[in-house]
Amino acid sequence: MPCRFVRPGASIGSAGSVARRAPTPLSMLALCAAAALTFQLSGCAVGPDYHRPSAAVPASFKEAPEGWKVAQPADIADRGAWWLIYDDAQLNALMDQLNTSNQTVAQYAAAYRQARALVGEARAAYFPVISGTFSGTRSYTPTRVANSSGGLSSGTINNNVSLGLDATWEPDLWGKVSRTVSSQEAGQQGAAADLANARLSAQATLAQTYFTLRSLDAQQKLLDDTVVAYQKSLQLTQNQYAQGVAGRADVIQAQTQLQSAQASAIDNGVARAQDEHAIAVLVGQPASTFSIPASPLTATPPTVPLAMPSALLERRPDIASAERKAASANEQIGVAIAAYFPTLTLSASGGFESSVMSQLLQLPSRFWTLGPSLAGTIFDAGLRKAQTEAARAAYDQQVATYRQTVLAAFQDVEDNLASQRILGQEIVVQQQAVESAQHALAIVTNEYKAGTTDFQNVLSAQATAFTAQQKLVSLGGQRMVSSVGLVKALGGGWDDSQMDRETGSVAAPTSASAASAPAVAAAAAQPQ
């Protein structure tokens, strides 16, 4: 059975020599405290010691951009307010609201405070439980003495007053308490990582929804411009028809095309309204009273510094949470194994008892008892064995979850790196396609005005130009969303050392102070 020394202390025999004294109630309290210090973690903690589970970590990111270099420490410094790299005042204001009002984050903040309280609850088992009692009774006992009338005379009145202290303590001989405390401490750190992950997820969702909304604003501007262009095209066909150059069918086709564009412009408002409502929920406001002014997307993704893949294990809160849960499960194995061994309980009581209140605290009225008890389970039909096997299986489950979380994290990074690279290339080609489509439209329109081509060619060129422009706007929005996804996949500037700095306050804790904004922007602006 593995056994590790936790903290040095005196032997059990040394406590027994102190117990042979005749203490007063005050000395009884001192005796219990001395015994607690003597036995505090004096034994061994049974069970396996925890080691971080191994996980497959690649040497480099496959989708890393060509010419990529390892980010310097200044590049990957704590960038809690990672959204500042996008230099968008509206987004910054929304993030401030989210950090103080998001209810999902508030739930995890409350869960963190609960986990922190459980650590204090577990640590309380290190110390004795001391209770005080005070009681007073008055009783009447009749005395059977015959009087002249043959009845009973008056009886005796008895008074009893008692004041006492009781103390019980179970020394942590086999490390059950220390294992429980370690398990709860790991749970507290895991809850802190869960809180950070919930906050990062909410922030990333807000940023992605915000950029999607801005992309829809750009689409709306394109649709409005297209409606104006189609109105001019309709006017052209009407003029051509009035001069007898074009047929009535050209006017009807131009009118149909204009009305379809107008319908698309109206339909675009549905998606924008839904995104706006989603943002309202994220920032903790009613959708009915929340609105964001329209502003077409013009931003381009900033360069995001990359660290070595091994650093991802320290910068992803979900990975840290999974690892802490594995540590907590490992400690529970020791708790289960400790049940095989007997438990030692030290108990003491003392105080004063008297029938006269004025004599209660005098030396002859004192009483005390002191004694240990040793208890162990002889037969439990395999209960402890089953509990130990269940604890080991729970640990194996958490290890598998940790390794799966690591694999998913690297997939997340690679997906967003690939998305950034491919979308960047696609936007360049799509921009060329837009220019070609616009040039072809200008040529066909002039030919139609000259009467050398029919209106069907104009309609086709207009549809091609609009589709190309719409695709370009959509790609711009996708690349911004992917950029936010990459920042989130890299941990958003979080570091596992922050697990011990979470506040868990009633309001959702903020990620970083506004004072870090210049440093964040400067670090993100440096090309990698």
Coordinates of C-alpha atoms in Angstrom, one line a residue:
M1 CA 0.0 0.0 0.0
P2 CA 1.7 3.3 -1.0
C3 CA 2.2 5.8 1.8
R4 CA 3.5 9.3 1.7
F5 CA 4.5 11.5 4.7
V6 CA 2.5 14.7 4.8
R7 CA 3.6 16.7 7.8
P8 CA 5.8 15.9 10.8
G9 CA 4.2 15.7 14.3
A10 CA 4.5 14.0 17.7
S11 CA 3.7 10.4 18.4
I12 CA 0.4 9.2 19.9
G13 CA 2.2 8.3 23.1
S14 CA 3.2 11.8 23.8
A15 CA -0.4 12.9 23.8
G16 CA -1.2 10.1 26.3
S17 CA 1.2 11.4 28.8
V18 CA -0.5 14.8 28.8
A19 CA -3.9 13.2 29.2
R20 CA -3.0 11.8 32.7
R21 CA -3.2 15.2 34.2
A22 CA -6.4 16.4 36.0
P23 CA -7.4 19.3 33.9
T24 CA -9.8 22.1 34.5
P25 CA -12.3 23.0 31.8
L26 CA -10.0 25.7 30.5
S27 CA -7.0 23.3 30.5
M28 CA -9.2 20.7 28.7
L29 CA -9.6 23.2 25.8
A30 CA -5.8 23.7 25.8
L31 CA -5.3 19.9 25.9
C32 CA -7.5 19.4 22.8
A33 CA -5.7 22.2 20.9
A34 CA -2.3 20.6 21.9
A35 CA -3.5 17.2 20.7
A36 CA -4.7 18.7 17.4
L37 CA -1.2 20.2 16.8
T38 CA 0.4 16.9 17.9
F39 CA -1.5 14.6 15.7
Q40 CA -2.2 17.1 12.8
L41 CA -1.4 15.1 9.7
S42 CA 1.1 13.0 11.6
G43 CA 0.4 9.8 9.7
C44 CA 0.6 8.7 6.1
A45 CA -1.6 9.5 3.2
V46 CA -2.5 6.2 1.5
G47 CA -3.3 6.0 -2.2
P48 CA -1.4 7.0 -5.4
D49 CA 0.3 10.3 -5.7
Y50 CA -0.9 12.4 -8.6
H51 CA 1.1 13.0 -11.8
R52 CA -0.2 15.0 -14.7
P53 CA -1.5 12.6 -17.4
S54 CA 0.5 12.3 -20.5
A55 CA -1.0 13.7 -23.7
A56 CA 0.0 13.7 -27.4
V57 CA 1.4 17.2 -28.2
P58 CA 2.7 18.0 -31.7
A59 CA 6.0 19.7 -32.3
S60 CA 4.5 22.4 -34.4
F61 CA 1.2 23.6 -35.9
K62 CA 0.6 22.1 -39.3
E63 CA -1.5 25.0 -40.5
A64 CA 0.9 27.7 -39.1
P65 CA 1.5 30.4 -41.7
E66 CA 4.6 30.3 -43.8
G67 CA 7.5 32.1 -42.1
W68 CA 5.9 31.8 -38.7
K69 CA 8.2 32.3 -35.8
V70 CA 7.7 31.5 -32.1
A71 CA 6.0 34.4 -30.3
Q72 CA 8.2 36.2 -27.8
P73 CA 7.2 36.5 -24.1
A74 CA 6.0 40.1 -24.7
D75 CA 3.7 38.8 -27.5
I76 CA 2.0 36.2 -25.3
A77 CA 1.8 38.3 -22.1
D78 CA -1.5 38.3 -20.3
R79 CA -4.0 39.7 -22.9
G80 CA -7.2 39.3 -20.9
A81 CA -8.9 42.0 -22.9
W82 CA -8.0 40.3 -26.2
W83 CA -10.9 42.0 -28.1
L84 CA -9.0 45.3 -28.0
I85 CA -6.9 44.1 -30.9
Y86 CA -9.8 44.7 -33.2
D87 CA -9.9 48.4 -32.3
D88 CA -13.7 48.7 -32.3
A89 CA -15.2 51.0 -29.7
Q90 CA -18.7 49.5 -30.0
L91 CA -17.3 46.0 -29.5
N92 CA -15.3 47.2 -26.5
A93 CA -18.5 48.7 -24.9
L94 CA -20.4 45.5 -25.4
M95 CA -17.6 43.4 -23.8
D96 CA -17.7 45.7 -20.8
Q97 CA -21.4 45.0 -20.4
L98 CA -20.9 41.2 -20.9
N99 CA -18.2 41.1 -18.2
T100 CA -20.6 42.5 -15.6
S101 CA -24.0 41.3 -16.7
N102 CA -23.7 37.9 -18.5
Q103 CA -25.8 35.5 -16.5
T104 CA -24.0 32.3 -17.8
V105 CA -20.7 33.7 -16.5
A106 CA -22.4 34.7 -13.2
Q107 CA -23.6 31.0 -12.8
Y108 CA -20.0 29.8 -13.1
A109 CA -18.8 32.5 -10.7
A110 CA -21.3 31.2 -8.1
A111 CA -20.1 27.6 -8.8
Y112 CA -16.5 28.8 -8.1
R113 CA -17.5 30.4 -4.8
Q114 CA -19.2 27.1 -3.9
A115 CA -16.1 25.1 -4.7
R116 CA -14.0 27.6 -2.6
A117 CA -16.3 27.1 0.3
L118 CA -16.0 23.3 0.0
V119 CA -12.3 23.6 0.5
G120 CA -12.9 25.3 3.8
E121 CA -15.4 22.7 4.7
A122 CA -12.8 19.9 4.0
R123 CA -10.1 21.7 6.0
A124 CA -12.3 21.9 9.1
A125 CA -11.8 18.1 9.5
Y126 CA -8.2 18.7 10.5
F127 CA -9.3 20.2 13.8
P128 CA -11.4 19.0 16.8
V129 CA -15.1 19.8 17.3
I130 CA -15.7 21.5 20.6
S131 CA -19.1 22.2 22.0
G132 CA -20.3 23.7 25.2
T133 CA -23.3 22.9 27.4
F134 CA -25.1 24.6 30.2
S135 CA -28.1 23.2 32.0
G136 CA -30.1 23.8 35.2
T137 CA -32.8 21.6 36.7
R138 CA -35.0 21.9 39.8
S139 CA -36.9 18.8 41.0
Y140 CA -39.3 18.0 43.8
T141 CA -39.3 14.7 45.6
P142 CA -42.2 14.1 48.1
T143 CA -41.3 12.7 51.6
R144 CA -43.7 10.1 53.1
V145 CA -44.0 11.2 56.7
A146 CA -47.3 10.6 58.6
N147 CA -48.8 13.7 60.2
S148 CA -51.7 14.1 62.6
S149 CA -54.2 14.0 59.8
G150 CA -52.7 10.8 58.3
G151 CA -51.4 12.5 55.2
L152 CA -48.0 13.3 53.7
S153 CA -45.8 16.2 54.7
S154 CA -43.9 18.4 52.2
G155 CA -41.1 16.8 50.1
T156 CA -37.5 17.8 49.1
I157 CA -36.5 20.3 46.5
N158 CA -33.3 19.4 44.5
N159 CA -31.3 21.9 42.4
N160 CA -28.7 20.9 39.8
V161 CA -26.6 23.3 37.7
S162 CA -24.0 22.0 35.1
L163 CA -21.5 23.7 32.9
G164 CA -19.3 21.7 30.6
L165 CA -17.2 21.4 27.4
D166 CA -17.0 18.4 25.1
A167 CA -14.3 17.9 22.4
T168 CA -13.9 15.1 19.8
W169 CA -11.2 14.8 17.3
E170 CA -10.2 12.2 14.7
P171 CA -6.5 12.3 13.8
D172 CA -5.8 12.0 10.1
L173 CA -3.7 8.9 10.4
W174 CA -4.2 7.6 6.9
G175 CA -4.5 10.8 5.0
K176 CA -8.2 10.7 4.4
V177 CA -8.6 14.4 5.4
S178 CA -5.5 15.6 3.5
R179 CA -6.6 13.7 0.4
T180 CA -10.1 15.2 0.7
V181 CA -8.7 18.7 1.0
S182 CA -6.4 18.2 -2.0
S183 CA -9.3 16.9 -4.0
Q184 CA -11.4 19.9 -3.1
E185 CA -8.5 22.3 -3.8
A186 CA -8.2 20.7 -7.3
G187 CA -11.9 21.1 -7.7
Q188 CA -11.7 24.8 -6.8
Q189 CA -9.0 25.3 -9.4
G190 CA -11.1 23.4 -11.9
A191 CA -14.1 25.6 -11.1
A192 CA -11.9 28.7 -11.6
A193 CA -10.8 27.3 -15.0
D194 CA -14.5 26.6 -15.8
L195 CA -15.3 30.2 -14.9
A196 CA -12.6 31.5 -17.2
N197 CA -13.7 29.1 -20.0
A198 CA -17.3 30.2 -19.7
R199 CA -16.2 33.9 -19.8
L200 CA -14.0 33.3 -22.8
S201 CA -16.7 31.4 -24.6
A202 CA -19.2 34.1 -24.0
Q203 CA -16.8 36.8 -25.1
A204 CA -15.9 34.9 -28.3
T205 CA -19.6 34.3 -29.1
L206 CA -20.3 38.0 -28.6
A207 CA -17.4 39.0 -30.9
Q208 CA -18.3 36.5 -33.6
T209 CA -22.0 37.5 -33.5
Y210 CA -21.0 41.1 -33.6
F211 CA -18.8 40.7 -36.7
T212 CA -21.6 38.6 -38.3
L213 CA -24.0 41.5 -37.7
R214 CA -21.5 43.9 -39.2
S215 CA -21.2 41.6 -42.2
L216 CA -25.0 41.7 -42.6
D217 CA -24.8 45.6 -42.4
A218 CA -22.3 45.4 -45.3
Q219 CA -24.6 43.0 -47.1
Q220 CA -27.5 45.5 -46.5
K221 CA -25.4 48.3 -48.0
L222 CA -24.6 46.2 -51.0
L223 CA -28.3 45.3 -51.4
D224 CA -29.3 49.0 -51.1
D225 CA -26.7 50.0 -53.7
T226 CA -27.9 47.1 -56.0
V227 CA -31.5 48.3 -55.7
V228 CA -30.4 51.8 -56.8
A229 CA -28.5 50.3 -59.7
Y230 CA -31.5 48.2 -60.7
Q231 CA -33.7 51.2 -60.6
K232 CA -31.4 52.9 -63.1
S233 CA -31.5 49.8 -65.2
L234 CA -35.3 49.8 -65.1
Q235 CA -35.3 53.5 -66.1
L236 CA -33.0 52.6 -69.0
T237 CA -35.2 49.9 -70.3
Q238 CA -38.2 52.2 -70.0
N239 CA -36.5 54.8 -72.1
Q240 CA -35.4 52.2 -74.6
Y241 CA -39.0 50.9 -74.8
A242 CA -40.4 54.5 -75.2
Q243 CA -38.0 55.0 -78.1
G244 CA -39.1 51.7 -79.7
V245 CA -35.6 50.2 -79.3
A246 CA -36.5 47.6 -76.7
G247 CA -39.5 45.4 -76.2
R248 CA -42.0 45.3 -73.3
A249 CA -40.4 42.1 -72.0
D250 CA -37.2 44.0 -71.2
V251 CA -39.1 46.4 -69.0
I252 CA -40.9 43.5 -67.2
Q253 CA -37.6 41.7 -66.6
A254 CA -35.9 44.8 -65.3
Q255 CA -38.9 45.4 -63.0
T256 CA -38.8 41.8 -61.7
Q257 CA -35.1 42.0 -61.0
L258 CA -35.6 45.2 -59.1
Q259 CA -38.4 43.8 -57.0
S260 CA -36.3 40.7 -56.2
A261 CA -33.4 42.8 -55.0
Q262 CA -35.8 44.8 -52.8
A263 CA -37.2 41.6 -51.3
S264 CA -33.7 40.4 -50.5
A265 CA -32.9 43.8 -48.9
I266 CA -35.9 43.4 -46.6
D267 CA -35.1 39.7 -45.9
N268 CA -31.6 40.6 -44.8
G269 CA -33.1 42.5 -41.9
V270 CA -34.4 39.2 -40.3
A271 CA -31.0 37.8 -39.8
R272 CA -29.6 41.1 -38.5
A273 CA -32.5 41.4 -36.0
Q274 CA -31.8 37.9 -34.7
D275 CA -28.1 38.6 -34.2
E276 CA -28.9 41.8 -32.4
H277 CA -31.3 40.0 -30.1
A278 CA -28.6 37.3 -29.4
I279 CA -26.1 40.1 -28.5
A280 CA -28.7 41.5 -26.1
V281 CA -28.9 38.2 -24.2
L282 CA -25.1 37.9 -24.0
V283 CA -24.8 41.4 -22.5
G284 CA -27.6 40.8 -20.1
Q285 CA -30.2 43.1 -21.5
P286 CA -33.8 42.6 -22.8
A287 CA -33.9 42.2 -26.5
S288 CA -36.9 44.6 -26.7
T289 CA -34.9 47.6 -25.4
F290 CA -31.5 46.8 -27.1
S291 CA -30.3 48.0 -30.4
I292 CA -27.0 48.5 -32.3
P293 CA -26.7 51.2 -35.0
A294 CA -25.9 49.9 -38.4
S295 CA -22.3 50.1 -39.6
P296 CA -20.9 48.0 -42.5
L297 CA -17.9 45.8 -41.7
T298 CA -14.6 47.4 -42.8
A299 CA -12.2 45.7 -40.4
T300 CA -9.6 43.1 -41.4
P301 CA -8.3 40.4 -39.0
P302 CA -5.2 41.5 -37.0
T303 CA -2.2 39.2 -36.8
V304 CA -2.5 36.8 -33.8
P305 CA 0.9 35.8 -32.3
L306 CA 1.4 32.0 -31.9
A307 CA 3.2 30.2 -29.1
M308 CA 4.6 26.7 -29.4
P309 CA 1.9 23.9 -29.3
S310 CA 3.1 22.7 -25.9
A311 CA 2.1 26.1 -24.4
L312 CA -1.5 25.4 -25.4
L313 CA -1.8 23.1 -22.4
E314 CA -1.2 26.1 -20.1
R315 CA -3.3 28.7 -22.1
R316 CA -6.6 26.9 -22.6
P317 CA -8.9 27.0 -19.6
D318 CA -10.9 24.0 -20.7
I319 CA -7.6 21.9 -20.7
A320 CA -6.7 23.2 -17.3
S321 CA -10.2 22.4 -16.0
A322 CA -10.0 18.8 -17.3
E323 CA -6.5 18.3 -15.8
R324 CA -7.7 19.6 -12.4
K325 CA -10.7 17.3 -12.5
A326 CA -8.3 14.4 -13.1
A327 CA -6.2 15.5 -10.1
S328 CA -9.3 15.7 -7.9
A329 CA -10.4 12.2 -9.0
N330 CA -6.9 10.8 -8.1
E331 CA -7.2 12.1 -4.6
Q332 CA -10.5 10.3 -4.2
I333 CA -8.8 7.0 -4.7
G334 CA -6.8 7.7 -1.5
V335 CA -9.9 8.6 0.3
A336 CA -11.5 5.3 -0.7
I337 CA -8.3 3.3 0.3
A338 CA -8.2 5.0 3.7
A339 CA -11.5 3.3 4.6
Y340 CA -9.6 0.0 4.9
F341 CA -7.8 1.2 8.0
P342 CA -9.2 1.8 11.5
T343 CA -10.1 5.3 12.7
L344 CA -8.8 6.7 16.0
T345 CA -11.2 9.1 17.8
L346 CA -10.1 11.2 20.8
S347 CA -12.8 12.5 23.0
A348 CA -12.7 14.7 26.1
S349 CA -15.3 16.4 28.3
G350 CA -15.1 18.4 31.5
G351 CA -16.9 21.0 33.5
F352 CA -18.6 21.9 36.7
E353 CA -21.7 20.5 38.3
S354 CA -23.3 21.6 41.6
S355 CA -26.6 21.9 43.3
V356 CA -25.8 25.5 44.4
M357 CA -25.2 28.1 41.8
S358 CA -22.7 30.0 43.9
Q359 CA -20.6 26.9 44.3
L360 CA -20.7 26.0 40.6
L361 CA -17.2 27.2 39.6
Q362 CA -15.4 25.9 42.7
L363 CA -12.8 23.2 42.5
P364 CA -14.8 20.4 44.2
S365 CA -17.6 20.8 41.6
R366 CA -15.4 19.9 38.7
F367 CA -15.6 16.7 36.6
W368 CA -13.8 15.4 33.5
T369 CA -13.4 12.4 31.2
L370 CA -10.8 11.6 28.6
G371 CA -10.3 8.6 26.4
P372 CA -9.5 7.3 22.9
S373 CA -11.5 4.9 20.8
L374 CA -10.4 2.8 17.9
A375 CA -12.9 1.5 15.3
G376 CA -12.5 -0.5 12.1
T377 CA -14.8 -2.3 9.7
I378 CA -14.4 -6.1 9.9
F379 CA -16.8 -7.2 7.2
D380 CA -18.6 -5.1 4.6
A381 CA -19.3 -7.6 1.8
G382 CA -16.8 -6.0 -0.6
L383 CA -18.2 -2.4 -0.2
R384 CA -14.7 -0.8 0.3
K385 CA -13.3 -2.7 -2.6
A386 CA -16.1 -1.7 -4.9
Q387 CA -15.7 2.0 -3.8
T388 CA -12.0 1.9 -4.5
E389 CA -12.5 0.3 -7.9
A390 CA -15.2 3.0 -8.7
A391 CA -12.7 5.7 -7.7
R392 CA -10.1 4.3 -10.0
A393 CA -12.5 4.1 -12.8
A394 CA -13.6 7.7 -12.2
Y395 CA -10.0 8.7 -12.4
D396 CA -9.5 6.8 -15.7
Q397 CA -12.6 8.5 -17.0
Q398 CA -11.2 12.0 -16.2
V399 CA -7.8 11.1 -17.7
A400 CA -9.5 10.1 -21.0
T401 CA -11.6 13.3 -20.9
Y402 CA -8.4 15.4 -20.4
R403 CA -6.6 13.7 -23.3
Q404 CA -9.7 14.2 -25.5
T405 CA -9.8 17.8 -24.5
V406 CA -6.2 18.3 -25.6
L407 CA -6.9 16.6 -28.9
A408 CA -9.9 18.8 -29.5
A409 CA -7.9 21.9 -28.6
F410 CA -5.3 21.2 -31.2
Q411 CA -8.0 20.5 -33.8
D412 CA -9.6 23.8 -32.9
V413 CA -6.4 25.7 -33.5
E414 CA -5.6 23.9 -36.7
D415 CA -9.2 24.5 -38.0
N416 CA -9.0 28.2 -37.5
L417 CA -5.4 28.5 -38.8
A418 CA -6.5 26.7 -42.0
S419 CA -9.6 28.9 -42.2
Q420 CA -7.6 32.1 -41.9
R421 CA -5.1 31.0 -44.5
I422 CA -7.6 29.7 -47.0
L423 CA -10.1 32.6 -46.6
G424 CA -7.3 35.0 -47.1
Q425 CA -6.4 33.4 -50.4
E426 CA -10.0 33.1 -51.5
I427 CA -10.7 36.8 -50.8
V428 CA -7.8 37.8 -53.1
V429 CA -9.2 35.7 -55.9
Q430 CA -12.8 36.9 -55.2
Q431 CA -11.7 40.5 -55.3
Q432 CA -10.4 39.9 -58.8
A433 CA -13.7 38.2 -59.7
V434 CA -15.6 41.3 -58.5
E435 CA -13.5 43.6 -60.6
S436 CA -13.9 41.3 -63.7
A437 CA -17.7 41.1 -63.2
Q438 CA -18.0 44.9 -62.8
H439 CA -15.9 45.4 -66.0
A440 CA -18.0 43.0 -68.0
L441 CA -21.2 44.6 -66.7
A442 CA -20.0 48.0 -67.8
I443 CA -19.3 46.7 -71.3
V444 CA -22.6 44.9 -71.7
T445 CA -24.5 47.9 -70.5
N446 CA -22.9 50.1 -73.1
E447 CA -23.6 47.6 -75.8
Y448 CA -27.3 47.5 -74.7
K449 CA -27.4 51.3 -74.9
A450 CA -26.0 51.1 -78.4
G451 CA -28.5 48.5 -79.3
T452 CA -25.9 45.8 -80.2
T453 CA -27.0 43.3 -77.6
D454 CA -30.2 42.3 -75.9
F455 CA -31.3 42.9 -72.3
Q456 CA -30.9 39.3 -71.3
N457 CA -27.1 39.7 -71.4
V458 CA -27.4 42.7 -69.2
L459 CA -29.5 40.8 -66.7
S460 CA -26.9 38.0 -66.7
A461 CA -24.0 40.4 -66.2
Q462 CA -25.8 42.2 -63.3
A463 CA -26.6 38.9 -61.6
T464 CA -23.0 37.8 -61.9
A465 CA -21.6 41.1 -60.5
F466 CA -24.1 41.1 -57.6
T467 CA -23.3 37.5 -56.7
A468 CA -19.5 38.2 -56.8
Q469 CA -19.9 41.2 -54.6
Q470 CA -22.1 39.4 -52.2
K471 CA -19.6 36.5 -51.9
L472 CA -16.8 39.0 -51.2
V473 CA -18.7 40.6 -48.4
S474 CA -19.6 37.2 -46.9
L475 CA -16.0 36.1 -47.0
G476 CA -14.9 39.2 -45.1
G477 CA -17.4 38.4 -42.4
Q478 CA -16.3 34.7 -42.3
R479 CA -12.6 35.7 -41.9
M480 CA -13.4 38.0 -39.0
V481 CA -15.4 35.3 -37.3
S482 CA -12.5 32.8 -37.9
S483 CA -10.1 35.3 -36.4
V484 CA -12.1 35.4 -33.2
G485 CA -12.2 31.6 -33.2
L486 CA -8.4 31.5 -33.5
V487 CA -8.0 33.8 -30.5
K488 CA -10.4 31.7 -28.5
A489 CA -8.6 28.5 -29.6
L490 CA -5.3 29.9 -28.3
G491 CA -6.9 30.7 -24.9
G492 CA -7.6 34.4 -25.4
G493 CA -4.5 35.4 -23.4
W494 CA -5.5 33.3 -20.4
D495 CA -2.8 31.4 -18.4
D496 CA -3.3 28.5 -15.9
S497 CA -1.6 30.5 -13.2
Q498 CA -4.8 32.6 -13.1
M499 CA -6.7 29.7 -11.5
D500 CA -5.5 30.9 -8.2
R501 CA -6.4 34.5 -8.9
E502 CA -10.1 34.2 -9.7
T503 CA -12.3 36.2 -7.4
G504 CA -15.6 34.5 -7.8
S505 CA -17.5 37.7 -6.9
V506 CA -21.2 38.1 -7.2
A507 CA -20.9 40.0 -10.5
A508 CA -19.1 38.2 -13.2
P509 CA -15.4 39.0 -12.8
T510 CA -13.8 41.1 -15.6
S511 CA -11.0 39.7 -17.6
A512 CA -8.7 42.6 -17.6
S513 CA -8.5 46.3 -16.8
A514 CA -8.8 49.0 -19.4
A515 CA -5.3 50.1 -18.4
S516 CA -3.9 47.1 -20.4
A517 CA -5.5 48.3 -23.6
P518 CA -2.4 50.1 -25.1
A519 CA -0.2 47.1 -24.4
V520 CA -2.7 44.7 -25.9
A521 CA -3.0 46.7 -29.1
A522 CA 0.7 47.1 -29.4
A523 CA 1.4 43.4 -28.9
A524 CA -1.2 42.4 -31.5
A525 CA -0.1 44.9 -34.1
Q526 CA 3.4 43.4 -34.4
P527 CA 3.7 41.2 -37.5
Q528 CA 4.6 37.6 -37.0

